[in-house]
Each structure stands twice: as structure tokens, then as C-alpha cells.
C-alpha positions as semicolon CSV with decimal commas, in nm:
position;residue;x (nm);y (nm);z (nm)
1;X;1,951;1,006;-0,285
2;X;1,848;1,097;-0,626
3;X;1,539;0,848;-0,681
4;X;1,285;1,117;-0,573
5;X;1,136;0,832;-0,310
6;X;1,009;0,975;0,041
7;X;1,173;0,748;0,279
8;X;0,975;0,937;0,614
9;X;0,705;0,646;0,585
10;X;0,683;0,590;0,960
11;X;0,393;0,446;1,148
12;X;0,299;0,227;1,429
13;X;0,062;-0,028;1,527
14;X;-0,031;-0,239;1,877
15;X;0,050;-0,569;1,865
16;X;-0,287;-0,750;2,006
17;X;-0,137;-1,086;2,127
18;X;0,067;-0,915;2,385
19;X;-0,043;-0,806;2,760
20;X;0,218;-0,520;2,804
21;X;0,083;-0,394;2,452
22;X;0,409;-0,401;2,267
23;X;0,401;-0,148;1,964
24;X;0,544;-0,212;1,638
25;X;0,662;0,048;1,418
26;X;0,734;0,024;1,025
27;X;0,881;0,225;0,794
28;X;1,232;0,299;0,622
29;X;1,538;0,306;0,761
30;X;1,851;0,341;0,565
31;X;1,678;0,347;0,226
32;X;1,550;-0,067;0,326
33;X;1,215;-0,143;0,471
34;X;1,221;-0,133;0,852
35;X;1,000;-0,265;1,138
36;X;1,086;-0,262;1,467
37;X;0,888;-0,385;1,818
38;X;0,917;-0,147;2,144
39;X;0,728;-0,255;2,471
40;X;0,484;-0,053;2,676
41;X;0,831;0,127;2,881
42;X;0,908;0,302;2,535
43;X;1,196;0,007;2,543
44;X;1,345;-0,246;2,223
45;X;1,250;-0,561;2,243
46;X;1,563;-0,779;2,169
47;X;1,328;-1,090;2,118
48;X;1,161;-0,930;1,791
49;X;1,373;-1,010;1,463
50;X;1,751;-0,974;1,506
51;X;1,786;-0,771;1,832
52;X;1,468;-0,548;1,798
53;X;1,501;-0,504;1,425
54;X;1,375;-0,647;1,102
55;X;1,525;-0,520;0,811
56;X;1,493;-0,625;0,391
57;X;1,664;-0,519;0,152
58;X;1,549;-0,510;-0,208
59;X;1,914;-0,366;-0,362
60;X;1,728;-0,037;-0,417
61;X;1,550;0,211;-0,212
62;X;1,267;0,115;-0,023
63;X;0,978;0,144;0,227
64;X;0,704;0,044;0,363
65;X;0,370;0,212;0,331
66;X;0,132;0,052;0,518
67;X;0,083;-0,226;0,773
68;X;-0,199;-0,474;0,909
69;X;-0,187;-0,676;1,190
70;X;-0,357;-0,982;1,256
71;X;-0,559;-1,110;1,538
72;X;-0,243;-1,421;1,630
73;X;0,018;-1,157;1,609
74;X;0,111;-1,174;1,265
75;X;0,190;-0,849;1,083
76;X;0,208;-0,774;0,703
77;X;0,389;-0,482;0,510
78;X;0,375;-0,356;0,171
79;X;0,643;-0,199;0,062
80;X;0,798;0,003;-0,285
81;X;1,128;-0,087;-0,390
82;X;1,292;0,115;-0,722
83;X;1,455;0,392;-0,845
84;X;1,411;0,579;-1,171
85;X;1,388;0,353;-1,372
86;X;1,104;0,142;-1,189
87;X;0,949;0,012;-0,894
88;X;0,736;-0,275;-0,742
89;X;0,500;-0,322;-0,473
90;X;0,625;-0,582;-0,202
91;X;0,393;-0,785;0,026
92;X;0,555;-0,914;0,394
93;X;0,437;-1,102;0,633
94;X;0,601;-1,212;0,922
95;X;0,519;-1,389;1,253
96;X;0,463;-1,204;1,560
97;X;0,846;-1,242;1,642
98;X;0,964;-1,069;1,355
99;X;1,060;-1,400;1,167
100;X;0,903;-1,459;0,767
101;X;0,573;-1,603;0,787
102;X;0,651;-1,877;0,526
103;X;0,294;-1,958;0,488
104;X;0,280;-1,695;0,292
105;X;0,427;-1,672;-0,058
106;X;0,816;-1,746;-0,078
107;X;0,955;-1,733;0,313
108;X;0,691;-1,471;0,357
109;X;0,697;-1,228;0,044
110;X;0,501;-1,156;-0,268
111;X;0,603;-0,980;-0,544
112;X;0,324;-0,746;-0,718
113;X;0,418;-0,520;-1,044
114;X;0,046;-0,350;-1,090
115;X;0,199;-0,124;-1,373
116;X;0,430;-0,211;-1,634
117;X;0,688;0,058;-1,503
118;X;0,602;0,196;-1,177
119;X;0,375;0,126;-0,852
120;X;0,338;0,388;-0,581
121;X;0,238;0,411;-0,238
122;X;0,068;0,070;-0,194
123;X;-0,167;0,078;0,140
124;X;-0,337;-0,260;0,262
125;X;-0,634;-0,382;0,466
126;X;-0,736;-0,714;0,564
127;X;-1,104;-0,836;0,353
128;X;-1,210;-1,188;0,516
129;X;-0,984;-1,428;0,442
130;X;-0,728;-1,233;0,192
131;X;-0,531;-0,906;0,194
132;X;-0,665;-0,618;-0,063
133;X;-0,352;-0,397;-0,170
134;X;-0,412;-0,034;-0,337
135;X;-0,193;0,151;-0,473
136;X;-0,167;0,425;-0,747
137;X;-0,006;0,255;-1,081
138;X;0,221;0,439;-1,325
139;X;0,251;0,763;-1,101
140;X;0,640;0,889;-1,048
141;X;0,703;1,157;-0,778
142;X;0,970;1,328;-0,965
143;X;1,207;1,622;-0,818
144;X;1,057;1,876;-0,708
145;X;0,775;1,641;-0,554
146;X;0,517;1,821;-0,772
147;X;0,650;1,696;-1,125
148;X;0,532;1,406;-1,311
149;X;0,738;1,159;-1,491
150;X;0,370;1,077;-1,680
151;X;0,040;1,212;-1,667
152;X;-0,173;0,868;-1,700
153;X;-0,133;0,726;-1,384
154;X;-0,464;0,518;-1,204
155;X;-0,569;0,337;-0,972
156;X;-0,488;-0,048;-0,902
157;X;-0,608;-0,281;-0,603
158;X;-0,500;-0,630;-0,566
159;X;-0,667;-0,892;-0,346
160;X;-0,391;-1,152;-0,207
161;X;-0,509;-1,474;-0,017
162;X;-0,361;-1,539;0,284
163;X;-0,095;-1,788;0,119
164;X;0,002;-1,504;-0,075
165;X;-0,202;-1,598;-0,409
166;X;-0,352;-1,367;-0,584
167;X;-0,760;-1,473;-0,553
168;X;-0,872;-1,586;-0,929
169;X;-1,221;-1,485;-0,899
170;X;-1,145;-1,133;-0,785
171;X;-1,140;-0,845;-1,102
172;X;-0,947;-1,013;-1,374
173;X;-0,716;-1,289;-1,222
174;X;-0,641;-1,091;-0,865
175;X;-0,664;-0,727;-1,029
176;X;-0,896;-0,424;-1,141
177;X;-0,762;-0,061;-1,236
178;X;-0,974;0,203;-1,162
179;X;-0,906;0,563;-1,371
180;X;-1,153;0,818;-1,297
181;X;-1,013;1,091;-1,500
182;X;-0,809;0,860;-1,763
183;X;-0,554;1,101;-1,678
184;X;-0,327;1,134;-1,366
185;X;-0,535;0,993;-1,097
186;X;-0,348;0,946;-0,731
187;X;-0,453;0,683;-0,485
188;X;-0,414;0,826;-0,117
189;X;-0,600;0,564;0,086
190;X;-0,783;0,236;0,059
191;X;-0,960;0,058;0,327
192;X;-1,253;-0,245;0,348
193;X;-1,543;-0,324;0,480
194;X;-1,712;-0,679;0,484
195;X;-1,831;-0,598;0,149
196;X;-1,690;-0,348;-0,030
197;X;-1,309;-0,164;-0,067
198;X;-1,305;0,225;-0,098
199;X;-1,052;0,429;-0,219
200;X;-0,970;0,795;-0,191
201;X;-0,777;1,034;-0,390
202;X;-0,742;1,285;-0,694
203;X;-0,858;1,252;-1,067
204;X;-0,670;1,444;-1,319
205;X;-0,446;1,576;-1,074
206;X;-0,185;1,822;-1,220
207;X;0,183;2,043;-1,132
208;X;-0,041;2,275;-0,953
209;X;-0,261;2,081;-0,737
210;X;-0,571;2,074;-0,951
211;X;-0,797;1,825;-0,987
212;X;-1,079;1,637;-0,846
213;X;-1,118;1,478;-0,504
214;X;-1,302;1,116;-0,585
215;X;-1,376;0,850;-0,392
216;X;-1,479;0,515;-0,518
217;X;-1,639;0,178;-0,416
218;X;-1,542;-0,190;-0,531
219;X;-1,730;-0,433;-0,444
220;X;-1,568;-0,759;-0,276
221;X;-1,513;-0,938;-0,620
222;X;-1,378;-0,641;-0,761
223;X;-1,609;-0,462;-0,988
224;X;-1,734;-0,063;-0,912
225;X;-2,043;-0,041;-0,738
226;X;-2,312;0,133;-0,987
227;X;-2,536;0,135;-0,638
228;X;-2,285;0,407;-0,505
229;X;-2,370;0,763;-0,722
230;X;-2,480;0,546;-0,989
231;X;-2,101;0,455;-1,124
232;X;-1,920;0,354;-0,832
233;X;-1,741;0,703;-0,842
234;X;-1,769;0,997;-0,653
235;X;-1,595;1,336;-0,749
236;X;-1,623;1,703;-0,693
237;X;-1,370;1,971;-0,801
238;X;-1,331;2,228;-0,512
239;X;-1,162;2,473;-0,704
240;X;-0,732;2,561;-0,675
241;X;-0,662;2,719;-0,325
């Protein structure tokens, strides 16, 4: 397609409200983000969305990345829309019949631009009463997939009420950046406890693989933990393969 985007983001989750323990599955599909509800008989469930399917469009390529689902059957994406020139991170929630949730932001969607040119790879969890979102800022997966576009890229995570506002008294209005190396650092995963958010990835990553695995803890109003290895950072260079 020429953007460079993966669109093989594919992944699945049980939905808890329902006895025959319906699956949904969310990903890409034709370049827009894609969700889709089977039953426990490996079979589409026409009631979900427009006959088994949900499907956005942003007008660009797009996916989603991650998923949560919530405890009434409500499900929420995040999702990258761009091309070369930029992208965004999308938050969706919908109902547990495919339909927006339009408690949540506008008819069920929040728009997030972390960076000022690109966002990458968003993942999400579920902290409380909000949604954290972390994603790697700035980063550009250019052709072949080991190129860079830039070589500052960091860390940013988000925390989104469950109205889809961004919560004031988390980081600096909603948002903290995180860049272990100041150089090309790669988010990979994110997840939450109670208390704290950890994320995973690479500092100072380069063409050839190098760099440092880290691993870092924020606590829940979004400042690094100096109680985990003193900065809130861990990282240890394993050497090139």
C-alpha cells in the first residue's frame, strides 16, 4: 500500500456478559479498523454491528492495536490512522452489540495526537475508573520495516476517563512522555496495576536491532516511580545477536 503500516493487527478477546462465550476479534480489514463477534460454534453473529461486522473508516489506513473489554460488555479499541505524512491514535468504544458507546467522547470516539507528527502502536488497559493508552510517539516504521523516518522517538501514555476526557490531574493535563535513551525509544507493551502502569520496550534502538531492553513504572498520577531501581527505569543492553 505504500504507507509502510502493518495491517496483520489481529487479536481476540471473550466477551464476559455472554453464556455461550462469544469471542470478539479486532484488527484491520481492508486498510479500516475491524471488529467482529463469532459465538462459541466458530459462527458470525449477525446481531453484532451490521451483520457480524463493525467497521470505521478514518479516509486513511488503519488498525487497531489493542482492545479491553469491560465487565457490562462494552469493548474499547485504539486504533492508528495515517500515512506518510502522519498519524493519530484513535480511542473506540462501543456497546456490547457493536453499536458507538456515545457515553464516551463524540458517538463513542476520541481523538489523541501524542506527537506532533506521528503516534505508533497505541496498546490500552483499563486503571480504575479511566482508560491508560501507551503508545510510542514520533516513531515511523519506514520500508524496509527496519528504517527510521527519525531517530527521537519516546514514549507517551495517556489516561482517558471513561467519558472519554482526558483526566486533568494525571502527568501534565492527561499526558507524560517517557524517553529513556532521548533517542529512538520503542514502546512494545503497557499494562496496569491498581497503582502503577508499566511499560516495556527498547531505548536507543537502531537499523540493526541494538539497543537497550527497559522497562519502566508510572505511578497512577503519572510521574516515574524513583522507588523502582531508584529512577523509575530499568535497562540492560544484552548485546546484538
Amino acid at each position: 500500500d505504500g504507507t509502510g503500516f502493518d495491517v496483520g493487527y489481529d487479536f481476540a478477546f471473550t466477551d464476559p456478559t455472554s453464556p455461550s462465550s462469544n469471542i470478539i476479534i479486532a484488527g484491520a480489514g481492508d486498510y479500516k479498523v475491524a471488529a467482529l463477534k463469532i459465538d462459541s460454534a466458530g459462527q458470525l453473529v449477525t446481531a453484532f454491528g451490521d451483520a457480524g461486522f463493525v467497521l470505521q473508516s478514518f479516509g486513511v489506513n488503519a488498525f487497531a492495536s489493542s482492545m479491553v473489554m469491560q465487565a457490562d460488555g462494552k469493548f474499547t479499541l485504539v486504533a492508528v490512522a495515517g500515512n506518510n505524512a502522519s498519524s493519530k491514535t484513535y480511542i473506540l468504544s462501543h456497546n456490547a452489540d457493536g453499536s458507538p458507546n456515545t457515553s464516551f467522547g463524540v458517538n463513542g470516539q476520541v481523538t489523541l495526537a501524542l506527537g506532533p507528527t506521528f503516534d505508533y502502536s497505541p496498546e490500552i488497559a483499563i486503571q480504575g475508573d479511566s482508560f491508560v493508552i501507551g503508545l510510542t510517539v514520533e516513531y515511523y516504521p519506514d520500508v524496509p520495516m527496519m528504517g527510521f523516518a527519525n531517530d527521537n522517538s519516546y514514549f507517551g501514555i495517556a489516561k482517558v476517563g471513561m467519558n472519554g476526557v482526558l483526566v486533568s490531574d494525571f502527568g501534565s493535563n492527561g499526558v507524560v512522555y517517557v524517553n529513556p535513551s532521548s533517542k529512538n525509544d520503542i514502546m512494545y507493551d503497557m499494562w496496569a496495576s491498581d497503582d502503577a502502569i508499566y511499560v516495556a520496550g527498547t531505548a536507543g534502538e537502531d537499523t540493526e536491532g541494538g539497543g537497550k531492553m527497559v522497562l519502566g513504572k508510572v505511578t497512577k498520577n503519572g510521574v516515574l516511580d524513583t522507588t523502582f531501581n531508584s529512577s523509575g527505569l530499568w535497562m540492560e543492553d544484552f548485546g546484538k545477536a
